[in-house]
Amino acid sequence: MIQTTFPIVRIVTKLLIPYILLFGLYVQFHGDFGPGGGFQAGVIFASGLILYGLVFGLEAIQRVAPPALMERLTALGVLIYGGTGVLTMYLGGQFLDYSTLEHSVGHGILPSGQHLGILLVEMGVGITVTSVMTMIFYAFAGRRRSV
């Protein structure tokens, strides 16, 4: 994979990536109050990582986000999503019945009920989408031209 050596592109990329990741966090945590959520946040996060990979090279991005870590994060996101559903069943509701997550601990401070359920599910989706999109980039960027 060819990486750019233009210093302006490299500097602008280094300036943009923190804002891209911060916007991804905003979309992730704003998702249960308005437009946004885990999928959109995951794509935004992955775009920040992919931009880094396009400018600095595949090896550089794989040092920042190793493929083994991305594989584990994919599984972790699915586990958070499914675990939330199983937890609601364990607490006496149906799969993803957020009303079973109501609690009185830290009332007004800690999320509860539907807010907690959506937060956990969207976090699982965001983690999985980020890692899968990054792994897709690794697969395409790492292929070699056949002769």
mmCIF file with all atom_site columns, C-alpha atoms in Angstrom:
data_model
loop_
_atom_site.group_PDB
_atom_site.id
_atom_site.type_symbol
_atom_site.label_atom_id
_atom_site.label_alt_id
_atom_site.label_comp_id
_atom_site.label_asym_id
_atom_site.label_entity_id
_atom_site.label_seq_id
_atom_site.pdbx_PDB_ins_code
_atom_site.Cartn_x
_atom_site.Cartn_y
_atom_site.Cartn_z
_atom_site.occupancy
_atom_site.B_iso_or_equiv
_atom_site.pdbx_formal_charge
_atom_site.auth_seq_id
_atom_site.auth_comp_id
_atom_site.auth_asym_id
_atom_site.auth_atom_id
_atom_site.pdbx_PDB_model_num
ATOM 1   C CA . MET A 1 1   ? 0.000   0.000   0.000   1.00 0.00 ? 1   MET A CA 1
ATOM 2   C CA . ILE A 1 2   ? 1.325   3.414   -0.968  1.00 0.00 ? 2   ILE A CA 1
ATOM 3   C CA . GLN A 1 3   ? 1.388   6.074   1.715   1.00 0.00 ? 3   GLN A CA 1
ATOM 4   C CA . THR A 1 4   ? 1.540   9.776   1.089   1.00 0.00 ? 4   THR A CA 1
ATOM 5   C CA . THR A 1 5   ? 4.706   11.708  1.775   1.00 0.00 ? 5   THR A CA 1
ATOM 6   C CA . PHE A 1 6   ? 3.152   15.156  1.389   1.00 0.00 ? 6   PHE A CA 1
ATOM 7   C CA . PRO A 1 7   ? 3.762   16.943  4.702   1.00 0.00 ? 7   PRO A CA 1
ATOM 8   C CA . ILE A 1 8   ? 0.618   19.100  4.452   1.00 0.00 ? 8   ILE A CA 1
ATOM 9   C CA . VAL A 1 9   ? -1.596  16.037  4.064   1.00 0.00 ? 9   VAL A CA 1
ATOM 10  C CA . ARG A 1 10  ? 0.101   14.310  6.974   1.00 0.00 ? 10  ARG A CA 1
ATOM 11  C CA . ILE A 1 11  ? -0.190  17.346  9.273   1.00 0.00 ? 11  ILE A CA 1
ATOM 12  C CA . VAL A 1 12  ? -3.826  18.034  8.346   1.00 0.00 ? 12  VAL A CA 1
ATOM 13  C CA . THR A 1 13  ? -4.628  14.367  8.958   1.00 0.00 ? 13  THR A CA 1
ATOM 14  C CA . LYS A 1 14  ? -3.020  14.506  12.385  1.00 0.00 ? 14  LYS A CA 1
ATOM 15  C CA . LEU A 1 15  ? -5.137  17.578  13.152  1.00 0.00 ? 15  LEU A CA 1
ATOM 16  C CA . LEU A 1 16  ? -8.393  16.057  11.866  1.00 0.00 ? 16  LEU A CA 1
ATOM 17  C CA . ILE A 1 17  ? -8.292  12.610  13.438  1.00 0.00 ? 17  ILE A CA 1
ATOM 18  C CA . PRO A 1 18  ? -8.905  13.714  17.060  1.00 0.00 ? 18  PRO A CA 1
ATOM 19  C CA . TYR A 1 19  ? -11.962 15.708  15.955  1.00 0.00 ? 19  TYR A CA 1
ATOM 20  C CA . ILE A 1 20  ? -13.264 12.776  13.906  1.00 0.00 ? 20  ILE A CA 1
ATOM 21  C CA . LEU A 1 21  ? -12.945 10.482  16.927  1.00 0.00 ? 21  LEU A CA 1
ATOM 22  C CA . LEU A 1 22  ? -14.513 13.094  19.228  1.00 0.00 ? 22  LEU A CA 1
ATOM 23  C CA . PHE A 1 23  ? -17.452 13.461  16.840  1.00 0.00 ? 23  PHE A CA 1
ATOM 24  C CA . GLY A 1 24  ? -17.782 9.671   16.866  1.00 0.00 ? 24  GLY A CA 1
ATOM 25  C CA . LEU A 1 25  ? -18.058 9.765   20.662  1.00 0.00 ? 25  LEU A CA 1
ATOM 26  C CA . TYR A 1 26  ? -20.685 12.516  20.432  1.00 0.00 ? 26  TYR A CA 1
ATOM 27  C CA . VAL A 1 27  ? -22.756 10.494  17.965  1.00 0.00 ? 27  VAL A CA 1
ATOM 28  C CA . GLN A 1 28  ? -22.347 7.363   20.112  1.00 0.00 ? 28  GLN A CA 1
ATOM 29  C CA . PHE A 1 29  ? -23.580 8.913   23.337  1.00 0.00 ? 29  PHE A CA 1
ATOM 30  C CA . HIS A 1 30  ? -26.138 11.199  21.718  1.00 0.00 ? 30  HIS A CA 1
ATOM 31  C CA . GLY A 1 31  ? -27.769 8.267   19.956  1.00 0.00 ? 31  GLY A CA 1
ATOM 32  C CA . ASP A 1 32  ? -30.433 7.574   22.561  1.00 0.00 ? 32  ASP A CA 1
ATOM 33  C CA . PHE A 1 33  ? -31.527 11.222  22.677  1.00 0.00 ? 33  PHE A CA 1
ATOM 34  C CA . GLY A 1 34  ? -31.608 12.018  18.953  1.00 0.00 ? 34  GLY A CA 1
ATOM 35  C CA . PRO A 1 35  ? -30.257 11.014  15.565  1.00 0.00 ? 35  PRO A CA 1
ATOM 36  C CA . GLY A 1 36  ? -27.148 8.911   15.762  1.00 0.00 ? 36  GLY A CA 1
ATOM 37  C CA . GLY A 1 37  ? -26.216 5.744   17.548  1.00 0.00 ? 37  GLY A CA 1
ATOM 38  C CA . GLY A 1 38  ? -23.851 2.855   17.477  1.00 0.00 ? 38  GLY A CA 1
ATOM 39  C CA . PHE A 1 39  ? -23.735 2.154   13.757  1.00 0.00 ? 39  PHE A CA 1
ATOM 40  C CA . GLN A 1 40  ? -23.110 5.751   12.741  1.00 0.00 ? 40  GLN A CA 1
ATOM 41  C CA . ALA A 1 41  ? -20.570 6.243   15.517  1.00 0.00 ? 41  ALA A CA 1
ATOM 42  C CA . GLY A 1 42  ? -18.788 3.031   14.553  1.00 0.00 ? 42  GLY A CA 1
ATOM 43  C CA . VAL A 1 43  ? -18.499 4.154   10.949  1.00 0.00 ? 43  VAL A CA 1
ATOM 44  C CA . ILE A 1 44  ? -17.182 7.576   12.034  1.00 0.00 ? 44  ILE A CA 1
ATOM 45  C CA . PHE A 1 45  ? -14.605 5.957   14.332  1.00 0.00 ? 45  PHE A CA 1
ATOM 46  C CA . ALA A 1 46  ? -13.544 3.555   11.589  1.00 0.00 ? 46  ALA A CA 1
ATOM 47  C CA . SER A 1 47  ? -13.244 6.424   9.096   1.00 0.00 ? 47  SER A CA 1
ATOM 48  C CA . GLY A 1 48  ? -10.785 8.124   11.446  1.00 0.00 ? 48  GLY A CA 1
ATOM 49  C CA . LEU A 1 49  ? -8.711  4.958   11.649  1.00 0.00 ? 49  LEU A CA 1
ATOM 50  C CA . ILE A 1 50  ? -8.933  4.359   7.901   1.00 0.00 ? 50  ILE A CA 1
ATOM 51  C CA . LEU A 1 51  ? -7.855  7.938   7.181   1.00 0.00 ? 51  LEU A CA 1
ATOM 52  C CA . TYR A 1 52  ? -4.810  7.336   9.358   1.00 0.00 ? 52  TYR A CA 1
ATOM 53  C CA . GLY A 1 53  ? -4.092  4.145   7.438   1.00 0.00 ? 53  GLY A CA 1
ATOM 54  C CA . LEU A 1 54  ? -4.467  5.822   4.058   1.00 0.00 ? 54  LEU A CA 1
ATOM 55  C CA . VAL A 1 55  ? -2.051  8.609   4.920   1.00 0.00 ? 55  VAL A CA 1
ATOM 56  C CA . PHE A 1 56  ? 0.517   6.822   7.083   1.00 0.00 ? 56  PHE A CA 1
ATOM 57  C CA . GLY A 1 57  ? 0.309   3.310   5.649   1.00 0.00 ? 57  GLY A CA 1
ATOM 58  C CA . LEU A 1 58  ? -1.134  -0.048  6.575   1.00 0.00 ? 58  LEU A CA 1
ATOM 59  C CA . GLU A 1 59  ? 1.715   -0.954  8.913   1.00 0.00 ? 59  GLU A CA 1
ATOM 60  C CA . ALA A 1 60  ? 1.258   2.256   10.896  1.00 0.00 ? 60  ALA A CA 1
ATOM 61  C CA . ILE A 1 61  ? -2.473  1.739   11.436  1.00 0.00 ? 61  ILE A CA 1
ATOM 62  C CA . GLN A 1 62  ? -1.910  -1.908  12.368  1.00 0.00 ? 62  GLN A CA 1
ATOM 63  C CA . ARG A 1 63  ? 0.501   -0.772  15.076  1.00 0.00 ? 63  ARG A CA 1
ATOM 64  C CA . VAL A 1 64  ? -2.202  1.545   16.450  1.00 0.00 ? 64  VAL A CA 1
ATOM 65  C CA . ALA A 1 65  ? -5.052  -0.948  16.071  1.00 0.00 ? 65  ALA A CA 1
ATOM 66  C CA . PRO A 1 66  ? -3.609  -4.462  15.723  1.00 0.00 ? 66  PRO A CA 1
ATOM 67  C CA . PRO A 1 67  ? -5.766  -6.952  13.785  1.00 0.00 ? 67  PRO A CA 1
ATOM 68  C CA . ALA A 1 68  ? -5.874  -9.303  16.778  1.00 0.00 ? 68  ALA A CA 1
ATOM 69  C CA . LEU A 1 69  ? -7.333  -6.483  18.897  1.00 0.00 ? 69  LEU A CA 1
ATOM 70  C CA . MET A 1 70  ? -9.892  -5.666  16.204  1.00 0.00 ? 70  MET A CA 1
ATOM 71  C CA . GLU A 1 71  ? -10.984 -9.309  16.113  1.00 0.00 ? 71  GLU A CA 1
ATOM 72  C CA . ARG A 1 72  ? -11.448 -9.341  19.883  1.00 0.00 ? 72  ARG A CA 1
ATOM 73  C CA . LEU A 1 73  ? -13.363 -6.053  19.793  1.00 0.00 ? 73  LEU A CA 1
ATOM 74  C CA . THR A 1 74  ? -15.708 -7.509  17.175  1.00 0.00 ? 74  THR A CA 1
ATOM 75  C CA . ALA A 1 75  ? -16.535 -10.361 19.520  1.00 0.00 ? 75  ALA A CA 1
ATOM 76  C CA . LEU A 1 76  ? -16.773 -8.023  22.521  1.00 0.00 ? 76  LEU A CA 1
ATOM 77  C CA . GLY A 1 77  ? -19.319 -5.798  20.772  1.00 0.00 ? 77  GLY A CA 1
ATOM 78  C CA . VAL A 1 78  ? -21.502 -8.752  19.860  1.00 0.00 ? 78  VAL A CA 1
ATOM 79  C CA . LEU A 1 79  ? -21.138 -10.063 23.413  1.00 0.00 ? 79  LEU A CA 1
ATOM 80  C CA . ILE A 1 80  ? -22.255 -6.711  24.888  1.00 0.00 ? 80  ILE A CA 1
ATOM 81  C CA . TYR A 1 81  ? -25.267 -6.591  22.568  1.00 0.00 ? 81  TYR A CA 1
ATOM 82  C CA . GLY A 1 82  ? -26.300 -10.192 23.173  1.00 0.00 ? 82  GLY A CA 1
ATOM 83  C CA . GLY A 1 83  ? -25.395 -10.058 26.846  1.00 0.00 ? 83  GLY A CA 1
ATOM 84  C CA . THR A 1 84  ? -27.739 -7.120  27.371  1.00 0.00 ? 84  THR A CA 1
ATOM 85  C CA . GLY A 1 85  ? -30.576 -9.135  25.865  1.00 0.00 ? 85  GLY A CA 1
ATOM 86  C CA . VAL A 1 86  ? -29.755 -12.211 27.905  1.00 0.00 ? 86  VAL A CA 1
ATOM 87  C CA . LEU A 1 87  ? -29.505 -10.073 31.059  1.00 0.00 ? 87  LEU A CA 1
ATOM 88  C CA . THR A 1 88  ? -33.000 -8.703  30.492  1.00 0.00 ? 88  THR A CA 1
ATOM 89  C CA . MET A 1 89  ? -34.285 -12.281 30.102  1.00 0.00 ? 89  MET A CA 1
ATOM 90  C CA . TYR A 1 90  ? -32.455 -13.296 33.288  1.00 0.00 ? 90  TYR A CA 1
ATOM 91  C CA . LEU A 1 91  ? -34.140 -10.415 35.127  1.00 0.00 ? 91  LEU A CA 1
ATOM 92  C CA . GLY A 1 92  ? -37.573 -11.714 34.138  1.00 0.00 ? 92  GLY A CA 1
ATOM 93  C CA . GLY A 1 93  ? -38.333 -9.867  30.901  1.00 0.00 ? 93  GLY A CA 1
ATOM 94  C CA . GLN A 1 94  ? -38.101 -10.740 27.248  1.00 0.00 ? 94  GLN A CA 1
ATOM 95  C CA . PHE A 1 95  ? -34.995 -10.366 25.076  1.00 0.00 ? 95  PHE A CA 1
ATOM 96  C CA . LEU A 1 96  ? -33.984 -6.665  25.145  1.00 0.00 ? 96  LEU A CA 1
ATOM 97  C CA . ASP A 1 97  ? -36.894 -5.738  27.447  1.00 0.00 ? 97  ASP A CA 1
ATOM 98  C CA . TYR A 1 98  ? -35.231 -2.662  28.897  1.00 0.00 ? 98  TYR A CA 1
ATOM 99  C CA . SER A 1 99  ? -37.845 -2.152  31.627  1.00 0.00 ? 99  SER A CA 1
ATOM 100 C CA . THR A 1 100 ? -36.173 -4.939  33.602  1.00 0.00 ? 100 THR A CA 1
ATOM 101 C CA . LEU A 1 101 ? -33.036 -2.779  33.862  1.00 0.00 ? 101 LEU A CA 1
ATOM 102 C CA . GLU A 1 102 ? -34.766 -0.244  36.142  1.00 0.00 ? 102 GLU A CA 1
ATOM 103 C CA . HIS A 1 103 ? -32.887 0.264   39.401  1.00 0.00 ? 103 HIS A CA 1
ATOM 104 C CA . SER A 1 104 ? -32.714 2.848   42.158  1.00 0.00 ? 104 SER A CA 1
ATOM 105 C CA . VAL A 1 105 ? -28.948 2.964   42.601  1.00 0.00 ? 105 VAL A CA 1
ATOM 106 C CA . GLY A 1 106 ? -27.581 6.427   41.847  1.00 0.00 ? 106 GLY A CA 1
ATOM 107 C CA . HIS A 1 107 ? -30.996 7.714   40.804  1.00 0.00 ? 107 HIS A CA 1
ATOM 108 C CA . GLY A 1 108 ? -30.572 10.598  38.373  1.00 0.00 ? 108 GLY A CA 1
ATOM 109 C CA . ILE A 1 109 ? -26.845 9.990   38.025  1.00 0.00 ? 109 ILE A CA 1
ATOM 110 C CA . LEU A 1 110 ? -26.528 6.478   36.644  1.00 0.00 ? 110 LEU A CA 1
ATOM 111 C CA . PRO A 1 111 ? -28.614 5.462   33.616  1.00 0.00 ? 111 PRO A CA 1
ATOM 112 C CA . SER A 1 112 ? -31.465 3.104   34.289  1.00 0.00 ? 112 SER A CA 1
ATOM 113 C CA . GLY A 1 113 ? -34.155 1.193   32.410  1.00 0.00 ? 113 GLY A CA 1
ATOM 114 C CA . GLN A 1 114 ? -34.531 1.990   28.737  1.00 0.00 ? 114 GLN A CA 1
ATOM 115 C CA . HIS A 1 115 ? -31.716 4.545   28.805  1.00 0.00 ? 115 HIS A CA 1
ATOM 116 C CA . LEU A 1 116 ? -29.274 1.964   30.189  1.00 0.00 ? 116 LEU A CA 1
ATOM 117 C CA . GLY A 1 117 ? -30.413 -0.714  27.764  1.00 0.00 ? 117 GLY A CA 1
ATOM 118 C CA . ILE A 1 118 ? -30.079 1.490   24.702  1.00 0.00 ? 118 ILE A CA 1
ATOM 119 C CA . LEU A 1 119 ? -26.700 2.762   25.907  1.00 0.00 ? 119 LEU A CA 1
ATOM 120 C CA . LEU A 1 120 ? -25.353 -0.793  26.255  1.00 0.00 ? 120 LEU A CA 1
ATOM 121 C CA . VAL A 1 121 ? -26.790 -2.052  22.965  1.00 0.00 ? 121 VAL A CA 1
ATOM 122 C CA . GLU A 1 122 ? -25.547 0.974   21.020  1.00 0.00 ? 122 GLU A CA 1
ATOM 123 C CA . MET A 1 123 ? -22.104 0.592   22.597  1.00 0.00 ? 123 MET A CA 1
ATOM 124 C CA . GLY A 1 124 ? -21.977 -3.024  21.433  1.00 0.00 ? 124 GLY A CA 1
ATOM 125 C CA . VAL A 1 125 ? -23.036 -2.023  17.934  1.00 0.00 ? 125 VAL A CA 1
ATOM 126 C CA . GLY A 1 126 ? -20.496 0.819   17.815  1.00 0.00 ? 126 GLY A CA 1
ATOM 127 C CA . ILE A 1 127 ? -17.595 -1.367  18.918  1.00 0.00 ? 127 ILE A CA 1
ATOM 128 C CA . THR A 1 128 ? -18.489 -4.084  16.434  1.00 0.00 ? 128 THR A CA 1
ATOM 129 C CA . VAL A 1 129 ? -18.991 -1.723  13.491  1.00 0.00 ? 129 VAL A CA 1
ATOM 130 C CA . THR A 1 130 ? -15.695 0.064   14.190  1.00 0.00 ? 130 THR A CA 1
ATOM 131 C CA . SER A 1 131 ? -13.726 -3.139  14.331  1.00 0.00 ? 131 SER A CA 1
ATOM 132 C CA . VAL A 1 132 ? -15.420 -4.785  11.337  1.00 0.00 ? 132 VAL A CA 1
ATOM 133 C CA . MET A 1 133 ? -15.015 -1.709  9.119   1.00 0.00 ? 133 MET A CA 1
ATOM 134 C CA . THR A 1 134 ? -11.347 -1.509  10.118  1.00 0.00 ? 134 THR A CA 1
ATOM 135 C CA . MET A 1 135 ? -10.838 -5.214  9.387   1.00 0.00 ? 135 MET A CA 1
ATOM 136 C CA . ILE A 1 136 ? -12.444 -4.767  5.955   1.00 0.00 ? 136 ILE A CA 1
ATOM 137 C CA . PHE A 1 137 ? -9.961  -1.965  5.283   1.00 0.00 ? 137 PHE A CA 1
ATOM 138 C CA . TYR A 1 138 ? -7.105  -4.232  6.385   1.00 0.00 ? 138 TYR A CA 1
ATOM 139 C CA . ALA A 1 139 ? -8.316  -6.954  4.012   1.00 0.00 ? 139 ALA A CA 1
ATOM 140 C CA . PHE A 1 140 ? -8.493  -4.657  0.991   1.00 0.00 ? 140 PHE A CA 1
ATOM 141 C CA . ALA A 1 141 ? -5.360  -2.635  1.766   1.00 0.00 ? 141 ALA A CA 1
ATOM 142 C CA . GLY A 1 142 ? -3.274  -5.715  2.468   1.00 0.00 ? 142 GLY A CA 1
ATOM 143 C CA . ARG A 1 143 ? -3.975  -7.605  -0.744  1.00 0.00 ? 143 ARG A CA 1
ATOM 144 C CA . ARG A 1 144 ? -1.253  -7.971  -3.312  1.00 0.00 ? 144 ARG A CA 1
ATOM 145 C CA . ARG A 1 145 ? -1.462  -7.608  -7.059  1.00 0.00 ? 145 ARG A CA 1
ATOM 146 C CA . SER A 1 146 ? -1.387  -11.010 -8.786  1.00 0.00 ? 146 SER A CA 1
ATOM 147 C CA . VAL A 1 147 ? 1.025   -11.361 -11.679 1.00 0.00 ? 147 VAL A CA 1
#
